[in-house]
Short mmCIF file of C-alpha atoms and ligand atoms in Angstrom, two decimals:
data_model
loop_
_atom_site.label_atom_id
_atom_site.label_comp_id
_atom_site.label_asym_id
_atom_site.label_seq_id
_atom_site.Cartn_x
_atom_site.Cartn_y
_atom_site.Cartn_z
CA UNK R 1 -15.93 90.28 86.13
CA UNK R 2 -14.87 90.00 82.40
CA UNK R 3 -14.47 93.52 80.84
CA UNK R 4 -13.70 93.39 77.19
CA UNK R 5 -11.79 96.73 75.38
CA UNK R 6 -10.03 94.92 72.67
CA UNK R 7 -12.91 95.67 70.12
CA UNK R 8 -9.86 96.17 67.04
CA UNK R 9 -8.42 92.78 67.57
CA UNK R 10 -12.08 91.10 67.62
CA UNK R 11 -15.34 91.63 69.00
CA UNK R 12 -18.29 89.27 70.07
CA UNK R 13 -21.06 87.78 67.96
CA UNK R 14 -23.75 89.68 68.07
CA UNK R 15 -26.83 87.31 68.92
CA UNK R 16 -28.55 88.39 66.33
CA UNK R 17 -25.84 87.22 63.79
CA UNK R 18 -25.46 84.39 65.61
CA UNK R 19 -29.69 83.08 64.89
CA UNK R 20 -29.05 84.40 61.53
CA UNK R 21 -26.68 81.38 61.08
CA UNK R 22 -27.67 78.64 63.01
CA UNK R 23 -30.46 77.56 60.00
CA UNK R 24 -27.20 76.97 58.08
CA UNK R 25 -25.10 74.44 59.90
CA UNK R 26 -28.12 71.80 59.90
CA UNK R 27 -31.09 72.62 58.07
CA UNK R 28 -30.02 75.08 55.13
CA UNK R 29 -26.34 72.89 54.61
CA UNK R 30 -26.51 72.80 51.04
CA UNK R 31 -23.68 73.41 48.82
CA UNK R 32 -24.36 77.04 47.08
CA UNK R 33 -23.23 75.73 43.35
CA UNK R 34 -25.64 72.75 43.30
CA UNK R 35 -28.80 73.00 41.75
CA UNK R 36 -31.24 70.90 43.77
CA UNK R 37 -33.36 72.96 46.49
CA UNK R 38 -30.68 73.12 48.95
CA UNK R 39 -27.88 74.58 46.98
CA UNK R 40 -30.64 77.14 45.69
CA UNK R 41 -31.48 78.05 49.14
CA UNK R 42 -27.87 78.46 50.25
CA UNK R 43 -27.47 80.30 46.94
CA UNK R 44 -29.84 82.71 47.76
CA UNK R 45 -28.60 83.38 51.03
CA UNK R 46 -25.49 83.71 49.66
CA UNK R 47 -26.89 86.76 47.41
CA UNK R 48 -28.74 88.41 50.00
CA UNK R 49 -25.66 88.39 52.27
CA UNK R 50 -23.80 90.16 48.83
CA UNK R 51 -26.67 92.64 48.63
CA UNK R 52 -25.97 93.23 52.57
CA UNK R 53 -22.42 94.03 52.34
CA UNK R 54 -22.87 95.77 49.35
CA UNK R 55 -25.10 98.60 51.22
CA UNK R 56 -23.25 99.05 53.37
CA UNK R 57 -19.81 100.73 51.34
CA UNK R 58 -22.55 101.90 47.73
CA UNK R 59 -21.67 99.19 45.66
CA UNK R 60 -23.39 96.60 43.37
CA UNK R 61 -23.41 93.32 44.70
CA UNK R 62 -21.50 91.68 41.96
CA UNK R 63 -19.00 93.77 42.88
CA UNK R 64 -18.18 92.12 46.23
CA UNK R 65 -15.86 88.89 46.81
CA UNK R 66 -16.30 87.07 49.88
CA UNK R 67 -12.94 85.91 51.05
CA UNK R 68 -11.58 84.31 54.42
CA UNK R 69 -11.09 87.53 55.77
CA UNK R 70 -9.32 90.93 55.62
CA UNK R 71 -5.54 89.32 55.16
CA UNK R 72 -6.89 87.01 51.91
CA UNK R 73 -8.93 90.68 50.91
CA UNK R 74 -5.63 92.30 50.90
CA UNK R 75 -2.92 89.99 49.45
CA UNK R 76 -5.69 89.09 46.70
CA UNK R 77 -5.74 93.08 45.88
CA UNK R 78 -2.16 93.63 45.69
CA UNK R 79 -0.67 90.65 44.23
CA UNK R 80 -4.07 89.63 42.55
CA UNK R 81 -3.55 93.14 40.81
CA UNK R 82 -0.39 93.24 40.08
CA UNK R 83 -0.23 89.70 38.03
CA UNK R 84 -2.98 90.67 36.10
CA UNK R 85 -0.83 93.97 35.28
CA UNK R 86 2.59 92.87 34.70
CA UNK R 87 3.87 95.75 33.08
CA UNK R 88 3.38 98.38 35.76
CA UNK R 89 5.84 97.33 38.84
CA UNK R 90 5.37 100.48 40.83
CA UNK R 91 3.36 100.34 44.34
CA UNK R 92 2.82 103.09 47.00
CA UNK R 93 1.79 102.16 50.77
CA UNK R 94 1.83 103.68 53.75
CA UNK R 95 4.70 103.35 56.77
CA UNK R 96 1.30 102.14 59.00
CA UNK R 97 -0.14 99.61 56.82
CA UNK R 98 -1.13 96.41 58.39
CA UNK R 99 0.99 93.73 57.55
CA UNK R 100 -1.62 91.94 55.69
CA UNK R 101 -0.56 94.85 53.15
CA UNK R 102 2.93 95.39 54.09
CA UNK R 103 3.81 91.19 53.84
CA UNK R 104 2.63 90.92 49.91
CA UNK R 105 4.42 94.15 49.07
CA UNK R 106 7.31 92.88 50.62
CA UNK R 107 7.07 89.75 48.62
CA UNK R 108 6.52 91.61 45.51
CA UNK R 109 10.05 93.41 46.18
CA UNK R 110 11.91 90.10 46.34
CA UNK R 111 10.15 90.00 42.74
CA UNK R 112 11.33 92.90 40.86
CA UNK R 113 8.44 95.16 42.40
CA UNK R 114 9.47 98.66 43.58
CA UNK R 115 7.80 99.81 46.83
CA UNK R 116 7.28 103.12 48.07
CA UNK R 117 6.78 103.26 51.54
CA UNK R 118 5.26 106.71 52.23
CA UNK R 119 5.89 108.61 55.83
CA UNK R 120 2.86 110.19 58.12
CA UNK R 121 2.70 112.55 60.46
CA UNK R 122 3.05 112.81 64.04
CA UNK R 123 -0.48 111.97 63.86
CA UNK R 124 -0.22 109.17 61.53
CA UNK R 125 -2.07 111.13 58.58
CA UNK R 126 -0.33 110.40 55.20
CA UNK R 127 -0.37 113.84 53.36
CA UNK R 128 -2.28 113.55 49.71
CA UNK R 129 0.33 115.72 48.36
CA UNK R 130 2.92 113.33 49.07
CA UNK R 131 0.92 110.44 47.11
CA UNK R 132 0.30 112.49 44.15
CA UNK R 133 4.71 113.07 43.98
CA UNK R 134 5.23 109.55 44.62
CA UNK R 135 3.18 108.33 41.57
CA UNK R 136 5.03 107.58 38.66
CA UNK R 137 4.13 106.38 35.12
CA UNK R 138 5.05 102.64 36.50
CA UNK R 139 3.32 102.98 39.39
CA UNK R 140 0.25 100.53 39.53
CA UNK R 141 -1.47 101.11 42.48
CA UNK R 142 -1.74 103.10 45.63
CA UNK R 143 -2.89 101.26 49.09
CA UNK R 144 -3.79 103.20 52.11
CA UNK R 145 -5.33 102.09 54.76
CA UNK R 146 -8.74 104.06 55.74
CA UNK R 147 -8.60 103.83 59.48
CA UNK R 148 -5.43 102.23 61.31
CA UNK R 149 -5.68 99.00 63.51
CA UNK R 150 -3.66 100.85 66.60
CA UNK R 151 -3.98 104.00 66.77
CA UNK R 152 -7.78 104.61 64.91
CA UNK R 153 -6.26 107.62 62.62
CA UNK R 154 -8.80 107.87 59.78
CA UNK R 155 -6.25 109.02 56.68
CA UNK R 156 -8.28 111.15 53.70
CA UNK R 157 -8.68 108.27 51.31
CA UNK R 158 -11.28 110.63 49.53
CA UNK R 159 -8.71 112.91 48.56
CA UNK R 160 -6.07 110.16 48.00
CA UNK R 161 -8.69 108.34 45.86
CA UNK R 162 -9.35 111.41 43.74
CA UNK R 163 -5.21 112.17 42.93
CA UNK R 164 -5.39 107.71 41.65
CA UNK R 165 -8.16 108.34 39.84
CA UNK R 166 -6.83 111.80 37.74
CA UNK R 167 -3.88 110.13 37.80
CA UNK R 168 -4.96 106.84 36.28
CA UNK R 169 -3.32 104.25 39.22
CA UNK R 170 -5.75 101.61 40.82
CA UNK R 171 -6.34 102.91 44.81
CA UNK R 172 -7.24 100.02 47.35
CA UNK R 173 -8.06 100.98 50.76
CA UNK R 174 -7.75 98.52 53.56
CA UNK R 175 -11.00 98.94 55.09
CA UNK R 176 -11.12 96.22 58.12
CA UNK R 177 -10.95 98.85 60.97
CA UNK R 178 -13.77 101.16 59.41
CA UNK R 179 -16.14 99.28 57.48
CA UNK R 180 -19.15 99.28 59.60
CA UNK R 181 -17.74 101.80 61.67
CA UNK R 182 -17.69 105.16 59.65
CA UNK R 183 -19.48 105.87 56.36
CA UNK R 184 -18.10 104.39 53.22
CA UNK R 185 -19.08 105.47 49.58
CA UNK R 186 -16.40 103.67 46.86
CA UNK R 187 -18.08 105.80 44.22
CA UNK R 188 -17.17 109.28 46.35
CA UNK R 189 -14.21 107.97 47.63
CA UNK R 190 -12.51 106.90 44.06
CA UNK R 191 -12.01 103.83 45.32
CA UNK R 192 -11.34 100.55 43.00
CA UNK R 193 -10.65 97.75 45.80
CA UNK R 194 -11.67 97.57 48.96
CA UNK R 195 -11.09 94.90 52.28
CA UNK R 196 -13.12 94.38 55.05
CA UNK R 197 -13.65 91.67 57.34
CA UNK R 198 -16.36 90.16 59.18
CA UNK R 199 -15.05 89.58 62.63
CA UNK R 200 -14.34 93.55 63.26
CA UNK R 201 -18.34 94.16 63.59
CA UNK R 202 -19.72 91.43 65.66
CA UNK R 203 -19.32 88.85 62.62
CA UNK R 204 -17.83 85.54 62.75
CA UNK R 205 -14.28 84.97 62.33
CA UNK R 206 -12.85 83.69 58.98
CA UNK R 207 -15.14 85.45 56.42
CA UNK R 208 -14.37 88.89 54.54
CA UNK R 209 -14.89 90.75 51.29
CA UNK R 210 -13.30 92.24 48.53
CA UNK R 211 -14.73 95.29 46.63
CA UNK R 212 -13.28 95.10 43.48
CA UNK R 213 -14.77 97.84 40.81
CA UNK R 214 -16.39 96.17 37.72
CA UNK R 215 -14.14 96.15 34.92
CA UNK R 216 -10.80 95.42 37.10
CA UNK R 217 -8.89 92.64 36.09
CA UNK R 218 -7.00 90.40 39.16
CA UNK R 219 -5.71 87.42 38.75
CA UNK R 220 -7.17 85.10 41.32
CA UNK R 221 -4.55 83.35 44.32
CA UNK R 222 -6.11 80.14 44.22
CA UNK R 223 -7.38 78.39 41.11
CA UNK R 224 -10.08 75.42 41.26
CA UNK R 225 -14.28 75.65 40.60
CA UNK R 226 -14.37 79.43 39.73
CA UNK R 227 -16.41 80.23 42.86
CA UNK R 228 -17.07 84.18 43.08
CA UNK R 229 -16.53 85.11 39.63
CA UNK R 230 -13.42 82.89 38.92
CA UNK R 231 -11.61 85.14 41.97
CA UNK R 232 -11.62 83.02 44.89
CA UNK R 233 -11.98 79.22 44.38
CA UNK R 234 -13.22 76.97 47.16
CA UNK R 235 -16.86 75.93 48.48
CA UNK R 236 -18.23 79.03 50.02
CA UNK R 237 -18.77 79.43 53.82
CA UNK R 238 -22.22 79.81 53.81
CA UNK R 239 -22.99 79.89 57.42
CA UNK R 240 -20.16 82.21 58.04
CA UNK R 241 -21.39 84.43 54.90
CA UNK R 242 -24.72 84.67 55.87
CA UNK R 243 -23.11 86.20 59.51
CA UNK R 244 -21.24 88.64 57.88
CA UNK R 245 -24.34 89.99 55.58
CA UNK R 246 -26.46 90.11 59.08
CA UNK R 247 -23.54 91.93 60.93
CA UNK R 248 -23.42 94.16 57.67
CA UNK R 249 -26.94 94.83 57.97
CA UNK R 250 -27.29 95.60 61.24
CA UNK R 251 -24.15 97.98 61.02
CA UNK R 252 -25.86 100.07 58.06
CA UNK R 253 -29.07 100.62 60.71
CA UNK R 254 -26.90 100.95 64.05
CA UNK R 255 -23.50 102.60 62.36
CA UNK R 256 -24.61 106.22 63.40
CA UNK R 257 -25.85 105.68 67.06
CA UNK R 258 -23.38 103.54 68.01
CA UNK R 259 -20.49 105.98 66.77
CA UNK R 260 -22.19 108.93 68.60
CA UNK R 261 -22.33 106.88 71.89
CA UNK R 262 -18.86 105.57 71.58
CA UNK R 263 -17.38 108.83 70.82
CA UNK R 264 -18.63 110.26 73.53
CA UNK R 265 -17.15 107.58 75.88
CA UNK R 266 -13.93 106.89 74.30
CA UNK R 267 -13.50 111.19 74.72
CA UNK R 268 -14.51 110.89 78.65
CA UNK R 269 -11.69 107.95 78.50
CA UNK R 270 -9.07 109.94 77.06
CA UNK R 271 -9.63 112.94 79.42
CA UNK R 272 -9.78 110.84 82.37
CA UNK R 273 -6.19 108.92 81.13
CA UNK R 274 -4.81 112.06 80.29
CA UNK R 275 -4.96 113.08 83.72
CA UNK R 276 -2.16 110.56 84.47
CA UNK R 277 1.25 112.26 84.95
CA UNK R 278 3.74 111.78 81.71
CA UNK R 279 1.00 110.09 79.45
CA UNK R 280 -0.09 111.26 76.09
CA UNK R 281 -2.48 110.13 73.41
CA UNK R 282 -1.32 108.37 70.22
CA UNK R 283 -2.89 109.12 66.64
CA UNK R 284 -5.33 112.13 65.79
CA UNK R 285 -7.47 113.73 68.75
CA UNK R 286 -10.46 114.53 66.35
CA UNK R 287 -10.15 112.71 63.00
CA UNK R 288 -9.70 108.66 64.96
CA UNK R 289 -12.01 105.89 64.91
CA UNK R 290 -15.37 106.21 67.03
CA UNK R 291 -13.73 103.58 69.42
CA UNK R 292 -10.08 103.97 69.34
CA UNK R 293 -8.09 105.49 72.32
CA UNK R 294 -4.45 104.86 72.13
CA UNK R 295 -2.06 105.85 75.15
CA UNK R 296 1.44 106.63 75.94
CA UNK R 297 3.04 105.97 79.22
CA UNK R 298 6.43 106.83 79.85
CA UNK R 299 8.54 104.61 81.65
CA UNK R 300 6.49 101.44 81.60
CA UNK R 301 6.13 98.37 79.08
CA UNK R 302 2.94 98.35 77.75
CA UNK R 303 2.89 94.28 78.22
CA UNK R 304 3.14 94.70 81.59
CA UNK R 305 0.17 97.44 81.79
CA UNK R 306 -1.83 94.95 79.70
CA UNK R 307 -1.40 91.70 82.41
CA UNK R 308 -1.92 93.79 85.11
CA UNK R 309 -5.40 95.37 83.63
CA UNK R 310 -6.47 91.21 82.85
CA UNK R 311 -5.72 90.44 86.66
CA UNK R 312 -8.24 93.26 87.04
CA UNK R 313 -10.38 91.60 84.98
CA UNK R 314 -9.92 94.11 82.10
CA UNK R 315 -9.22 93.01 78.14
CA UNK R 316 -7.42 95.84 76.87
CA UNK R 317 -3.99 95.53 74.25
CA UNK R 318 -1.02 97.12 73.28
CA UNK R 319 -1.28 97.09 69.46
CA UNK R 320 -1.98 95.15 66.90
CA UNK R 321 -3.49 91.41 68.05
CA UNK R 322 -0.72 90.37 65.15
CA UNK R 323 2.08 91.93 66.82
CA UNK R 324 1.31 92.17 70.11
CA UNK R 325 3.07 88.79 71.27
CA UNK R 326 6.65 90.35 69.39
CA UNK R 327 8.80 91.99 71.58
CA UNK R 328 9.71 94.28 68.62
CA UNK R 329 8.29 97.98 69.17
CA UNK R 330 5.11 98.43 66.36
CA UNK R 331 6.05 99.47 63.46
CA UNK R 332 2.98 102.03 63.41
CA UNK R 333 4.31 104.08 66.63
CA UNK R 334 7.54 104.12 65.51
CA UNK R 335 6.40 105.49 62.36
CA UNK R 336 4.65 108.57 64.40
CA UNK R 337 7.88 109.51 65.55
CA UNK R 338 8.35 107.71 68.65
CA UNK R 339 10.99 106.80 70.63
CA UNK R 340 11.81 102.92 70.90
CA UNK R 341 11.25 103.51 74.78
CA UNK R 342 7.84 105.58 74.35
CA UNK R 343 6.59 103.27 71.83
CA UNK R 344 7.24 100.43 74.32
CA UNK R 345 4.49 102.26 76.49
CA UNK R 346 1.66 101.74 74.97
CA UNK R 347 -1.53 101.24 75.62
CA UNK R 348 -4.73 100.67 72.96
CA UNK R 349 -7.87 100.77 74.03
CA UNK R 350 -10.98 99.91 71.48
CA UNK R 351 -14.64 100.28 72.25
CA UNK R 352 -17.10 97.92 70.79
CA UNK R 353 -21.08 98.06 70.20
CA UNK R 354 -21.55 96.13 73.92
CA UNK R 355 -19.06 98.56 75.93
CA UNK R 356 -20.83 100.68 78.51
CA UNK R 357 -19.69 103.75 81.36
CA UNK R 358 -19.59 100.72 83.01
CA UNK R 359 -16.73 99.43 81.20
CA UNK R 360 -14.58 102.70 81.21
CA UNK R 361 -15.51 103.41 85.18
CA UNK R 362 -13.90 100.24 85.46
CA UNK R 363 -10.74 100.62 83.79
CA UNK R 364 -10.17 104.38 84.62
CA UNK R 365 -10.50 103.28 88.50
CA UNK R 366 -7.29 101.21 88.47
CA UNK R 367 -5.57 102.52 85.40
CA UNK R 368 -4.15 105.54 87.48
CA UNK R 369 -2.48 102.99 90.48
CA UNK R 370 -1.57 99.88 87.93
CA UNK R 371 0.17 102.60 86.22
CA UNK R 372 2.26 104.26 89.48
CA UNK R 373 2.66 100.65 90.73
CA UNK R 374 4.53 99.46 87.45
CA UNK R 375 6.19 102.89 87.83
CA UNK R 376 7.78 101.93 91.08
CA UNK R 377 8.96 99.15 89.73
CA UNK R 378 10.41 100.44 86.36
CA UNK R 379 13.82 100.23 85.50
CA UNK R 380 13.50 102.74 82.68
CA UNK R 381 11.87 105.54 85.10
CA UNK R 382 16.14 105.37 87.00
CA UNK R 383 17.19 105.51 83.57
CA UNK R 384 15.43 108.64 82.43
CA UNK R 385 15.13 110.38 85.44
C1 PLP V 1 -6.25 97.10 59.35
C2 PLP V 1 -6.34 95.62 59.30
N1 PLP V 1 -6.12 94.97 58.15
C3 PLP V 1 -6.21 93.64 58.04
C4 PLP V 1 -6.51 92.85 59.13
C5 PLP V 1 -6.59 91.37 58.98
O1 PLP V 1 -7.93 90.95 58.94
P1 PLP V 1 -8.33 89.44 59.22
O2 PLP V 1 -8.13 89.19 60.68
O3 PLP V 1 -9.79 89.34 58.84
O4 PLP V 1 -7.47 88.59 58.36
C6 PLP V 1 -6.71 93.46 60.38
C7 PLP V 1 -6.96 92.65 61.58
O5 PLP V 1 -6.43 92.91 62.65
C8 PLP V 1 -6.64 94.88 60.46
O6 PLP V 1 -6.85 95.52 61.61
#
């Protein structure tokens, strides 16, 4: 038995998206940009994958970018933004950002950039308030993430969105965790750029979008044929494109059910867990991601938890798929407030369209004993005692 709960570092193909593609390996191969009947077929596809994505977050399709993914989405925002602005050297993230957003702000530091690295909550919210006294009349753009990777906050990027916009500063949102997931609207929001990635909703790996609002100027991070409007050279990934626009599609119909049914099982989850003596939930109780739990447990190593739960048969991580295989505490816990030692404890658990009771009757049957038995064994429960 095989039970997957690691839904935020990947998820399965749907089957669907999977016969979508297939025509595209063999039959439909054709190179989008040439004109004979193949490229014309793969060019359509191509468009009706745009129109796809599109629906899903309100936008026009020419408005959307397909990219490799949701790290190429957000280095091309930042850096692709700030090049095309050099006079503005001013950005504002979040202390939870993914480092797909974190990295290229850090790089733009070692070039003359000034970051601002805004704090959150206990819950990981970022308070509005706080953005609108950070921005400055050098600051270029704000970039908060919608929903976080580990602990499935969901910050108010509508609010955010509508202090940038009065305040005349670009806002990108790192969308990868909620696109698909929750309802997106760029034009409500205020949002100018957007990421979101194909692999997070039962896409195929290696294929993402950029929104970018019509009339932004970025400078593009690779330079060759001009492919999606002079932004992102290279052949395009048809196959992989096409994927993405079904996965889109079928998120725009599903999005609603599938967040009602996942709610309701990632809340019997977190009762359940919470049950466990010294254990606590991580991000916001209410305003989190359909299928996000996140859990605490004093004096245990998450790592630990998680190779005990796949002896069980039981996919489950401890933060970030990025950072998971560091031995350094993540960045995002720490940024809650927690202690090196409590943020050493954790546990992420992330529900996908597939998961069933099944699936949590499962893990909350040996959670309880795989977490006493590591307990027995713990050289940080002498310490603290
Ligand atoms: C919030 C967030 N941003 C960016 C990424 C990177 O996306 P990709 O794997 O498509 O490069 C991830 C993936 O874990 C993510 O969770």
């Amino acid at each position: 038995m095989t039970i997957y709960l690691d839904n935020a570092a990947t998820t399965a193909v749907d089957p669907r998206v999977l016969k979508a593609m297939q025509p595209y390996f063999s039959k439909h191969f054709g190179n989008a940009s040439s004109l004979h009947g193949f490229g014309q077929r793969a060019r359509a596809a191509l468009e009706d994958a745009r129109e796809k994505v599109a629906a899903l977050i309100d936008s026009k399709p020419e408005e959307i970018i397909f990219t490799s993914g949701g790290t190429e989405s957000n280095n091309l925002a930042i850096k692709g933004l700030a090049w095309a602005h050099p006079n503005k050297k001013h950005i504002i993230i979040s202390a939870i950002e993914h480092h797909a957003v974190m990295e290229p702000c850090e790089w733009l530091r070692k070039h003359g950039y000034d970051i601002t690295v805004l704090p959150v909550d206990s819950y990981g919210l970022v308070d509005p308030k706080a953005v609108e006294r950070a921005i400055r009349p050098d600051t270029l753009m704000v970039s908060i993430m919608h929903a976080n990777n580990e602990i499935g906050t969901i910050e108010p990027i509508e609010r955010i969105g509508a202090i940038c916009r009065a305040k005349d500063v670009f806002f990108h949102t790192d969308a990868v965790q909620s696109f698909g997931k929750i309802p997106i609207d760029v034009d409500a929001m205020h949002i100018d750029l957007l990421s979101a990635s194909s692999h997070k909703i039962h896409g195929p790996k290696g294929v993402g979008c950029l929104y970018v609002r019509k009339g932004i100027s970025l400078v593009p991070l690779a330079h060759g044929g001009g492919h999606e409007r002079g932004l992102r050279s290279g052949t395009e990934n048809v196959a992989g494109i096409v994927g993405f626009g079904e996965a889109a599609a079928i998120a725009k119909k599903e999005m609603a059910a599938d967040a009602k049914r996942l709610t309701a099982l990632r809340d019997r989850l977190i009762k359940e867990t919470l049950k466990i003596q010294d254990s606590w939930l991580n991000g916001h109780p209410r305003q989190r991601l359909p299928g996000n739990a996140n859990f605490g447990f004093r004096y245990i190593e998450g790592e630990a938890l998680v190779l005990q739960l796949d002896m069980h048969g039981i996919a489950v991580s401890t933060g970030s798929a990025c950072s998971s295989k560091s031995l350094e505490p993540s960045h995002v816990l720490l940024a809650l407030g927690l202690r090196h030692e409590e943020a050493h404890g954790s546990l992420r658990v992330s529900l996908g369209k597939f998961n069933t009771r099944a699936d949590i009757d499962a893990l909350l049957k040996v959670l309880p004993q795989t977490v006493e038995r590591l307990r027995e064994i713990s050289p940080f429960k002498r310490k603290y005692k």
